[in-house]
PDB file of C-alpha atoms in Angstrom:
ATOM      1  CA  MET A   1      82.994 106.180  99.783  1.00 66.00           C
ATOM      2  CA  ALA A   2      84.573 109.828  99.278  1.00 81.00           C
ATOM      3  CA  GLU A   3      86.627 110.348  95.335  1.00 88.00           C
ATOM      4  CA  GLN A   4      88.887 112.982  94.256  1.00 93.00           C
ATOM      5  CA  VAL A   5      91.454 113.595  92.158  1.00 94.00           C
ATOM      6  CA  LEU A   6      94.944 113.924  94.485  1.00 95.00           C
ATOM      7  CA  ILE A   7      96.470 114.188  90.800  1.00 95.00           C
ATOM      8  CA  ASP A   8      96.094 115.241  87.173  1.00 94.00           C
ATOM      9  CA  GLY A   9      98.084 116.210  84.375  1.00 93.00           C
ATOM     10  CA  LEU A  10      99.858 112.966  84.280  1.00 95.00           C
ATOM     11  CA  CYS A  11     101.203 111.253  81.067  1.00 94.00           C
ATOM     12  CA  PHE A  12     100.549 107.636  82.267  1.00 95.00           C
ATOM     13  CA  GLY A  13     100.780 106.609  85.653  1.00 96.00           C
ATOM     14  CA  GLU A  14     101.979 103.153  86.716  1.00 96.00           C
ATOM     15  CA  GLY A  15     104.390 101.821  89.850  1.00 97.00           C
ATOM     16  CA  PRO A  16     102.881 103.307  93.054  1.00 98.00           C
ATOM     17  CA  ARG A  17     104.782 103.251  96.090  1.00 98.00           C
ATOM     18  CA  TRP A  18     103.756 104.710  99.273  1.00 98.00           C
ATOM     19  CA  HIS A  19     106.864 104.504 100.821  1.00 97.00           C
ATOM     20  CA  ASP A  20     108.366 107.926 103.653  1.00 95.00           C
ATOM     21  CA  ASP A  21     104.400 109.342 103.684  1.00 97.00           C
ATOM     22  CA  ALA A  22     104.499 110.096 100.770  1.00 98.00           C
ATOM     23  CA  LEU A  23     103.002 108.345  97.477  1.00 98.00           C
ATOM     24  CA  TRP A  24     105.847 107.853  94.363  1.00 98.00           C
ATOM     25  CA  LEU A  25     105.222 106.703  90.790  1.00 98.00           C
ATOM     26  CA  SER A  26     106.321 106.721  87.563  1.00 98.00           C
ATOM     27  CA  ASP A  27     104.844 108.895  84.982  1.00 97.00           C
ATOM     28  CA  MET A  28     105.754 106.189  82.394  1.00 95.00           C
ATOM     29  CA  HIS A  29     105.823 108.170  78.888  1.00 95.00           C
ATOM     30  CA  ASP A  30     106.800 111.661  80.483  1.00 96.00           C
ATOM     31  CA  ARG A  31     109.883 109.494  81.890  1.00 97.00           C
ATOM     32  CA  ARG A  32     110.056 110.422  85.250  1.00 98.00           C
ATOM     33  CA  VAL A  33     109.427 108.943  88.699  1.00 98.00           C
ATOM     34  CA  LEU A  34     107.423 111.282  91.179  1.00 98.00           C
ATOM     35  CA  LYS A  35     106.904 111.624  95.051  1.00 98.00           C
ATOM     36  CA  VAL A  36     103.216 113.243  95.944  1.00 98.00           C
ATOM     37  CA  GLN A  37     102.613 114.334  98.689  1.00 97.00           C
ATOM     38  CA  PRO A  38      99.125 114.133 100.342  1.00 95.00           C
ATOM     39  CA  ASP A  39      97.844 116.829  99.522  1.00 95.00           C
ATOM     40  CA  GLY A  40      98.848 116.674  96.008  1.00 95.00           C
ATOM     41  CA  SER A  41     102.370 118.391  95.221  1.00 97.00           C
ATOM     42  CA  ALA A  42     104.378 116.305  93.171  1.00 97.00           C
ATOM     43  CA  GLU A  43     107.984 117.357  92.264  1.00 97.00           C
ATOM     44  CA  THR A  44     110.316 114.949  90.379  1.00 98.00           C
ATOM     45  CA  VAL A  45     112.870 112.220  91.604  1.00 98.00           C
ATOM     46  CA  ILE A  46     114.591 111.678  88.540  1.00 98.00           C
ATOM     47  CA  THR A  47     113.863 111.745  84.992  1.00 98.00           C
ATOM     48  CA  LEU A  48     114.947 109.457  82.529  1.00 97.00           C
ATOM     49  CA  GLU A  49     116.150 110.234  79.779  1.00 93.00           C
ATOM     50  CA  ASP A  50     116.130 106.884  76.860  1.00 94.00           C
ATOM     51  CA  ASP A  51     113.748 104.843  77.878  1.00 97.00           C
ATOM     52  CA  GLU A  52     110.212 104.568  80.346  1.00 97.00           C
ATOM     53  CA  PRO A  53     110.551 103.795  84.088  1.00 98.00           C
ATOM     54  CA  SER A  54     108.042 100.921  85.699  1.00 98.00           C
ATOM     55  CA  GLY A  55     107.887  99.232  88.893  1.00 98.00           C
ATOM     56  CA  LEU A  56     109.226 100.393  91.707  1.00 98.00           C
ATOM     57  CA  GLY A  57     110.984  99.467  94.932  1.00 98.00           C
ATOM     58  CA  TRP A  58     114.033 100.480  97.745  1.00 98.00           C
ATOM     59  CA  LEU A  59     117.213  98.201  98.367  1.00 98.00           C
ATOM     60  CA  PRO A  60     117.207  97.948 103.002  1.00 97.00           C
ATOM     61  CA  ASP A  61     120.069 100.985 102.220  1.00 96.00           C
ATOM     62  CA  GLY A  62     117.086 102.988 101.017  1.00 97.00           C
ATOM     63  CA  GLU A  63     118.585 103.212  96.977  1.00 98.00           C
ATOM     64  CA  LEU A  64     115.612 103.380  94.923  1.00 98.00           C
ATOM     65  CA  LEU A  65     115.347 100.802  92.318  1.00 98.00           C
ATOM     66  CA  ILE A  66     113.599 101.357  89.087  1.00 98.00           C
ATOM     67  CA  VAL A  67     112.129  99.678  86.369  1.00 98.00           C
ATOM     68  CA  SER A  68     113.747 100.431  82.757  1.00 98.00           C
ATOM     69  CA  MET A  69     111.066  99.231  80.451  1.00 97.00           C
ATOM     70  CA  ARG A  70     112.101  99.365  76.835  1.00 96.00           C
ATOM     71  CA  LYS A  71     115.914  98.639  77.827  1.00 97.00           C
ATOM     72  CA  ARG A  72     115.435  95.405  80.209  1.00 98.00           C
ATOM     73  CA  GLN A  73     117.450  96.497  83.024  1.00 98.00           C
ATOM     74  CA  LEU A  74     116.595  97.186  86.657  1.00 98.00           C
ATOM     75  CA  LEU A  75     118.312 100.989  88.013  1.00 98.00           C
ATOM     76  CA  ARG A  76     119.618 102.017  91.285  1.00 98.00           C
ATOM     77  CA  PHE A  77     119.122 105.756  91.978  1.00 98.00           C
ATOM     78  CA  ASP A  78     120.818 107.111  95.423  1.00 96.00           C
ATOM     79  CA  GLY A  79     118.868 110.495  94.700  1.00 95.00           C
ATOM     80  CA  GLN A  80     122.669 111.234  93.026  1.00 95.00           C
ATOM     81  CA  GLN A  81     123.577 109.188  90.479  1.00 96.00           C
ATOM     82  CA  LEU A  82     121.735 106.745  88.493  1.00 97.00           C
ATOM     83  CA  GLN A  83     123.496 103.464  87.966  1.00 97.00           C
ATOM     84  CA  LEU A  84     122.996  99.514  86.362  1.00 98.00           C
ATOM     85  CA  HIS A  85     121.584  97.643  88.957  1.00 98.00           C
ATOM     86  CA  ALA A  86     120.831  94.416  87.019  1.00 98.00           C
ATOM     87  CA  ASP A  87     120.238  93.403  82.954  1.00 98.00           C
ATOM     88  CA  LEU A  88     117.283  91.530  81.870  1.00 98.00           C
ATOM     89  CA  ARG A  89     118.084  91.382  78.311  1.00 96.00           C
ATOM     90  CA  GLU A  90     118.731  87.592  78.106  1.00 95.00           C
ATOM     91  CA  LEU A  91     116.224  86.722  80.848  1.00 97.00           C
ATOM     92  CA  ALA A  92     113.057  89.189  79.687  1.00 97.00           C
ATOM     93  CA  SER A  93     111.312  88.183  76.573  1.00 95.00           C
ATOM     94  CA  TRP A  94     109.415  91.521  76.388  1.00 93.00           C
ATOM     95  CA  TYR A  95     109.546  95.260  77.840  1.00 96.00           C
ATOM     96  CA  CYS A  96     110.150  94.585  81.595  1.00 97.00           C
ATOM     97  CA  ASN A  97     107.227  96.288  82.899  1.00 96.00           C
ATOM     98  CA  ASP A  98     106.023  96.273  87.250  1.00 97.00           C
ATOM     99  CA  MET A  99     107.730  94.719  90.115  1.00 97.00           C
ATOM    100  CA  VAL A 100     107.878  94.170  94.269  1.00 98.00           C
ATOM    101  CA  VAL A 101     111.332  94.443  96.462  1.00 98.00           C
ATOM    102  CA  ASP A 102     111.097  91.910  99.945  1.00 98.00           C
ATOM    103  CA  GLY A 103     112.423  93.050 102.740  1.00 96.00           C
ATOM    104  CA  ALA A 104     115.801  92.068 102.255  1.00 97.00           C
ATOM    105  CA  GLY A 105     116.389  93.479  98.673  1.00 98.00           C
ATOM    106  CA  ARG A 106     114.868  91.032  95.907  1.00 98.00           C
ATOM    107  CA  ALA A 107     113.313  92.134  93.727  1.00 98.00           C
ATOM    108  CA  TYR A 108     110.972  90.409  91.631  1.00 98.00           C
ATOM    109  CA  VAL A 109     110.526  91.801  87.915  1.00 98.00           C
ATOM    110  CA  GLY A 110     107.200  90.628  85.038  1.00 97.00           C
ATOM    111  CA  ASN A 111     107.777  91.754  81.571  1.00 96.00           C
ATOM    112  CA  PHE A 112     105.459  91.524  78.705  1.00 93.00           C
ATOM    113  CA  GLY A 113     106.541  88.540  77.002  1.00 89.00           C
ATOM    114  CA  PHE A 114     105.342  89.538  73.544  1.00 72.00           C
ATOM    115  CA  ASP A 115     105.016  93.040  71.980  1.00 77.00           C
ATOM    116  CA  LEU A 116     102.014  94.054  72.960  1.00 75.00           C
ATOM    117  CA  HIS A 117     101.478  97.570  70.425  1.00 74.00           C
ATOM    118  CA  GLN A 118     102.121  95.646  67.372  1.00 75.00           C
ATOM    119  CA  GLY A 119      99.884  93.005  68.115  1.00 75.00           C
ATOM    120  CA  ALA A 120     101.891  90.087  68.525  1.00 75.00           C
ATOM    121  CA  GLU A 121     100.433  87.135  69.674  1.00 85.00           C
ATOM    122  CA  PRO A 122     100.161  86.540  73.338  1.00 86.00           C
ATOM    123  CA  ARG A 123     102.632  83.962  75.034  1.00 89.00           C
ATOM    124  CA  PRO A 124     104.252  83.532  78.219  1.00 94.00           C
ATOM    125  CA  ALA A 125     106.578  85.689  80.065  1.00 97.00           C
ATOM    126  CA  GLU A 126     109.127  85.172  83.173  1.00 98.00           C
ATOM    127  CA  LEU A 127     109.175  85.781  86.095  1.00 98.00           C
ATOM    128  CA  ILE A 128     112.580  87.421  87.352  1.00 98.00           C
ATOM    129  CA  ARG A 129     114.013  87.625  90.748  1.00 98.00           C
ATOM    130  CA  VAL A 130     116.922  89.691  91.350  1.00 98.00           C
ATOM    131  CA  ASN A 131     119.045  89.548  94.116  1.00 98.00           C
ATOM    132  CA  PRO A 132     120.822  93.000  96.054  1.00 97.00           C
ATOM    133  CA  ASP A 133     123.670  91.964  94.192  1.00 96.00           C
ATOM    134  CA  GLY A 134     122.455  91.788  91.058  1.00 97.00           C
ATOM    135  CA  SER A 135     122.391  88.602  89.778  1.00 97.00           C
ATOM    136  CA  VAL A 136     119.201  86.966  88.511  1.00 98.00           C
ATOM    137  CA  VAL A 137     116.929  83.933  88.708  1.00 97.00           C
ATOM    138  CA  VAL A 138     113.795  83.842  86.317  1.00 98.00           C
ATOM    139  CA  GLU A 139     111.455  81.746  89.052  1.00 98.00           C
ATOM    140  CA  ASP A 140     108.273  81.222  86.883  1.00 98.00           C
ATOM    141  CA  ARG A 141     108.613  81.164  82.146  1.00 97.00           C
ATOM    142  CA  GLU A 142     104.585  80.143  82.959  1.00 97.00           C
ATOM    143  CA  VAL A 143     103.434  83.066  83.228  1.00 98.00           C
ATOM    144  CA  MET A 144     100.659  84.980  81.411  1.00 96.00           C
ATOM    145  CA  PHE A 145     102.256  88.584  81.608  1.00 95.00           C
ATOM    146  CA  PRO A 146     103.296  88.878  85.074  1.00 97.00           C
ATOM    147  CA  ASN A 147     102.095  92.662  86.526  1.00 97.00           C
ATOM    148  CA  GLY A 148     100.881  93.952  89.911  1.00 97.00           C
ATOM    149  CA  THR A 149     103.255  91.844  92.090  1.00 98.00           C
ATOM    150  CA  VAL A 150     102.821  91.861  96.268  1.00 98.00           C
ATOM    151  CA  ILE A 151     104.807  90.250  99.334  1.00 98.00           C
ATOM    152  CA  THR A 152     102.669  89.624 102.594  1.00 98.00           C
ATOM    153  CA  PRO A 153     104.146  90.724 105.255  1.00 97.00           C
ATOM    154  CA  ASP A 154     104.801  88.580 106.831  1.00 97.00           C
ATOM    155  CA  GLY A 155     107.663  87.394 103.422  1.00 97.00           C
ATOM    156  CA  ARG A 156     106.929  83.906 102.719  1.00 98.00           C
ATOM    157  CA  THR A 157     103.713  84.659  99.743  1.00 98.00           C
ATOM    158  CA  LEU A 158     104.142  86.037  96.518  1.00 98.00           C
ATOM    159  CA  ILE A 159     101.159  87.053  94.125  1.00 98.00           C
ATOM    160  CA  VAL A 160     101.443  88.176  91.114  1.00 98.00           C
ATOM    161  CA  GLY A 161      98.575  89.630  88.459  1.00 98.00           C
ATOM    162  CA  GLU A 162      98.070  87.657  85.818  1.00 97.00           C
ATOM    163  CA  SER A 163      97.134  90.487  83.449  1.00 96.00           C
ATOM    164  CA  PHE A 164      96.453  88.009  80.170  1.00 92.00           C
ATOM    165  CA  GLY A 165      95.160  84.830  82.098  1.00 95.00           C
ATOM    166  CA  GLY A 166      92.427  87.125  84.385  1.00 96.00           C
ATOM    167  CA  ARG A 167      94.245  85.989  87.338  1.00 98.00           C
ATOM    168  CA  LEU A 168      96.031  86.138  90.789  1.00 98.00           C
ATOM    169  CA  THR A 169      98.598  83.709  90.960  1.00 98.00           C
ATOM    170  CA  ALA A 170     100.813  82.722  94.291  1.00 98.00           C
ATOM    171  CA  TYR A 171     103.718  81.037  94.956  1.00 98.00           C
ATOM    172  CA  ASP A 172     105.561  80.380  98.858  1.00 98.00           C
ATOM    173  CA  VAL A 173     109.140  81.948  99.028  1.00 98.00           C
ATOM    174  CA  ALA A 174     111.920  80.167 100.819  1.00 98.00           C
ATOM    175  CA  ALA A 175     114.263  81.604 102.918  1.00 97.00           C
ATOM    176  CA  ASP A 176     116.397  82.006  99.812  1.00 97.00           C
ATOM    177  CA  GLY A 177     113.623  84.777  97.975  1.00 98.00           C
ATOM    178  CA  SER A 178     112.638  80.855  95.543  1.00 98.00           C
ATOM    179  CA  LEU A 179     109.522  80.652  94.570  1.00 98.00           C
ATOM    180  CA  SER A 180     107.810  77.269  94.553  1.00 98.00           C
ATOM    181  CA  ASN A 181     103.942  75.702  95.343  1.00 98.00           C
ATOM    182  CA  LYS A 182     102.508  78.419  92.105  1.00 98.00           C
ATOM    183  CA  ARG A 183      98.589  77.917  92.695  1.00 98.00           C
ATOM    184  CA  LEU A 184      95.522  80.224  92.172  1.00 98.00           C
ATOM    185  CA  TRP A 185      94.796  82.681  94.217  1.00 98.00           C
ATOM    186  CA  ALA A 186      91.745  84.682  92.916  1.00 98.00           C
ATOM    187  CA  GLU A 187      90.292  84.378  89.212  1.00 98.00           C
ATOM    188  CA  LEU A 188      89.066  87.757  88.741  1.00 98.00           C
ATOM    189  CA  PRO A 189      85.306  88.503  87.451  1.00 97.00           C
ATOM    190  CA  GLN A 190      84.403  88.664  84.019  1.00 96.00           C
ATOM    191  CA  GLY A 191      85.578  91.075  81.551  1.00 96.00           C
ATOM    192  CA  ALA A 192      88.787  92.423  84.263  1.00 97.00           C
ATOM    193  CA  VAL A 193      92.203  91.706  84.308  1.00 97.00           C
ATOM    194  CA  PRO A 194      94.287  92.200  87.613  1.00 98.00           C
ATOM    195  CA  ASP A 195      97.488  95.721  85.872  1.00 97.00           C
ATOM    196  CA  GLY A 196      98.737  96.662  89.343  1.00 98.00           C
ATOM    197  CA  ILE A 197      97.495  95.029  92.333  1.00 98.00           C
ATOM    198  CA  CYS A 198      98.440  96.217  96.115  1.00 98.00           C
ATOM    199  CA  LEU A 199      97.397  94.053  99.479  1.00 98.00           C
ATOM    200  CA  ASP A 200      95.151  95.902 102.570  1.00 97.00           C
ATOM    201  CA  GLU A 201      95.690  95.002 105.822  1.00 96.00           C
ATOM    202  CA  GLN A 202      93.296  92.643 106.759  1.00 97.00           C
ATOM    203  CA  GLY A 203      95.157  90.756 103.428  1.00 97.00           C
ATOM    204  CA  GLY A 204      92.907  91.540 100.689  1.00 98.00           C
ATOM    205  CA  ILE A 205      93.730  92.414  97.019  1.00 98.00           C
ATOM    206  CA  TRP A 206      92.874  95.093  95.530  1.00 98.00           C
ATOM    207  CA  SER A 207      93.071  95.092  91.733  1.00 98.00           C
ATOM    208  CA  ALA A 208      93.109  97.314  89.555  1.00 98.00           C
ATOM    209  CA  SER A 209      91.560  96.626  86.419  1.00 98.00           C
ATOM    210  CA  PRO A 210      91.660  98.720  82.937  1.00 97.00           C
ATOM    211  CA  THR A 211      89.168  96.960  81.294  1.00 96.00           C
ATOM    212  CA  SER A 212      86.898  97.583  83.647  1.00 97.00           C
ATOM    213  CA  ASN A 213      87.089 101.074  85.015  1.00 97.00           C
ATOM    214  CA  GLU A 214      87.175 100.122  88.247  1.00 98.00           C
ATOM    215  CA  CYS A 215      89.247  98.832  91.163  1.00 98.00           C
ATOM    216  CA  ILE A 216      88.377  95.047  92.338  1.00 98.00           C
ATOM    217  CA  ARG A 217      88.778  93.518  95.590  1.00 98.00           C
ATOM    218  CA  GLN A 218      89.107  89.640  96.652  1.00 98.00           C
ATOM    219  CA  VAL A 219      90.210  88.014  99.098  1.00 98.00           C
ATOM    220  CA  GLU A 220      92.086  84.375  98.888  1.00 98.00           C
ATOM    221  CA  GLY A 221      89.639  82.027  96.769  1.00 98.00           C
ATOM    222  CA  GLY A 222      88.452  84.679  94.418  1.00 97.00           C
ATOM    223  CA  GLU A 223      85.700  85.977  96.669  1.00 98.00           C
ATOM    224  CA  VAL A 224      84.480  90.113  95.770  1.00 98.00           C
ATOM    225  CA  THR A 225      84.466  91.939  99.139  1.00 98.00           C
ATOM    226  CA  HIS A 226      84.236  95.459  97.135  1.00 97.00           C
ATOM    227  CA  ARG A 227      84.190  97.743  93.818  1.00 97.00           C
ATOM    228  CA  ILE A 228      84.695 101.165  93.374  1.00 97.00           C
ATOM    229  CA  ALA A 229      83.725 102.123  89.698  1.00 96.00           C
ATOM    230  CA  LEU A 230      85.843 104.593  87.445  1.00 96.00           C
ATOM    231  CA  ASP A 231      85.376 106.247  84.297  1.00 94.00           C
ATOM    232  CA  ARG A 232      88.338 105.186  82.464  1.00 95.00           C
ATOM    233  CA  GLY A 233      90.874 102.858  83.059  1.00 96.00           C
ATOM    234  CA  ALA A 234      92.461 102.088  86.612  1.00 97.00           C
ATOM    235  CA  PHE A 235      96.109 101.259  85.216  1.00 97.00           C
ATOM    236  CA  ALA A 236      97.630 100.812  89.147  1.00 98.00           C
ATOM    237  CA  CYS A 237      96.320 101.122  93.030  1.00 98.00           C
ATOM    238  CA  MET A 238      98.193 101.743  96.265  1.00 98.00           C
ATOM    239  CA  ILE A 239      96.872 102.787 100.082  1.00 98.00           C
ATOM    240  CA  GLY A 240      99.212 105.127 101.791  1.00 96.00           C
ATOM    241  CA  GLY A 241      97.946 105.942 105.083  1.00 89.00           C
ATOM    242  CA  ASP A 242      93.902 105.345 104.839  1.00 91.00           C
ATOM    243  CA  ASN A 243      93.974 106.196 101.153  1.00 96.00           C
ATOM    244  CA  LEU A 244      93.393 103.620  98.278  1.00 98.00           C
ATOM    245  CA  TYR A 245      95.863 106.040  95.490  1.00 98.00           C
ATOM    246  CA  VAL A 246      94.022 104.591  91.562  1.00 98.00           C
ATOM    247  CA  LEU A 247      96.206 105.291  88.767  1.00 97.00           C
ATOM    248  CA  THR A 248      93.810 106.120  85.836  1.00 97.00           C
ATOM    249  CA  SER A 249      93.978 106.784  82.441  1.00 94.00           C
ATOM    250  CA  SER A 250      91.417 106.372  78.959  1.00 88.00           C
ATOM    251  CA  SER A 251      94.719 104.168  77.074  1.00 81.00           C
ATOM    252  CA  SER A 252      97.844 102.666  77.764  1.00 77.00           C
ATOM    253  CA  ASP A 253      98.717 104.909  75.002  1.00 75.00           C
TER     254      ASP A 253
END
């Protein structure tokens, strides 16, 4: 399996998405959203002046959704103007992070749940649904650091990585976007945790594991089919074309 560096010099890459034949990502600590072409050329789509971006997604009309972490907001960018799409401060117990957006424009947003960087005691966090009109609903209050999230192509199953639970957790998705039937999809191998995740065409999930410096592919039930070792932490991953893109860093700081 050949590996090569697509782009370097990032402060901290997060939330990669494959869209319009390009890799989009948040350079979180540099407060930028980037669009990276397959040849490695990159452009800054937008810079957040007073917060850090994380999860990315798109509404059906093509507007970009951006998680504003510390403000605990979901922003909407039409290519010219940045607007508030939803305010999550009353629902998210700590900084917001990754998300997934379905074909109807519903966004499912995770958050830390506790002050990670100040060494607070871990506690469960909320998984929040933001409807296309900006209204918000807490779908689950008992998720251990909900992070990378995927939705199956049929739209009927959502799977979230619980970073502090060391597992991938699945839900059924109803026609209105509500979640039910919470269940274990896979436990990660000992020493590994799911940060960003992505779903491949065969239904396997790749988890970027910063604690074990690798990307791990599993199928439902937990069987590990592939492990890609790296020289530093893997924090997020995304499939685009025939490639698996992995965002790496020596530290989340």
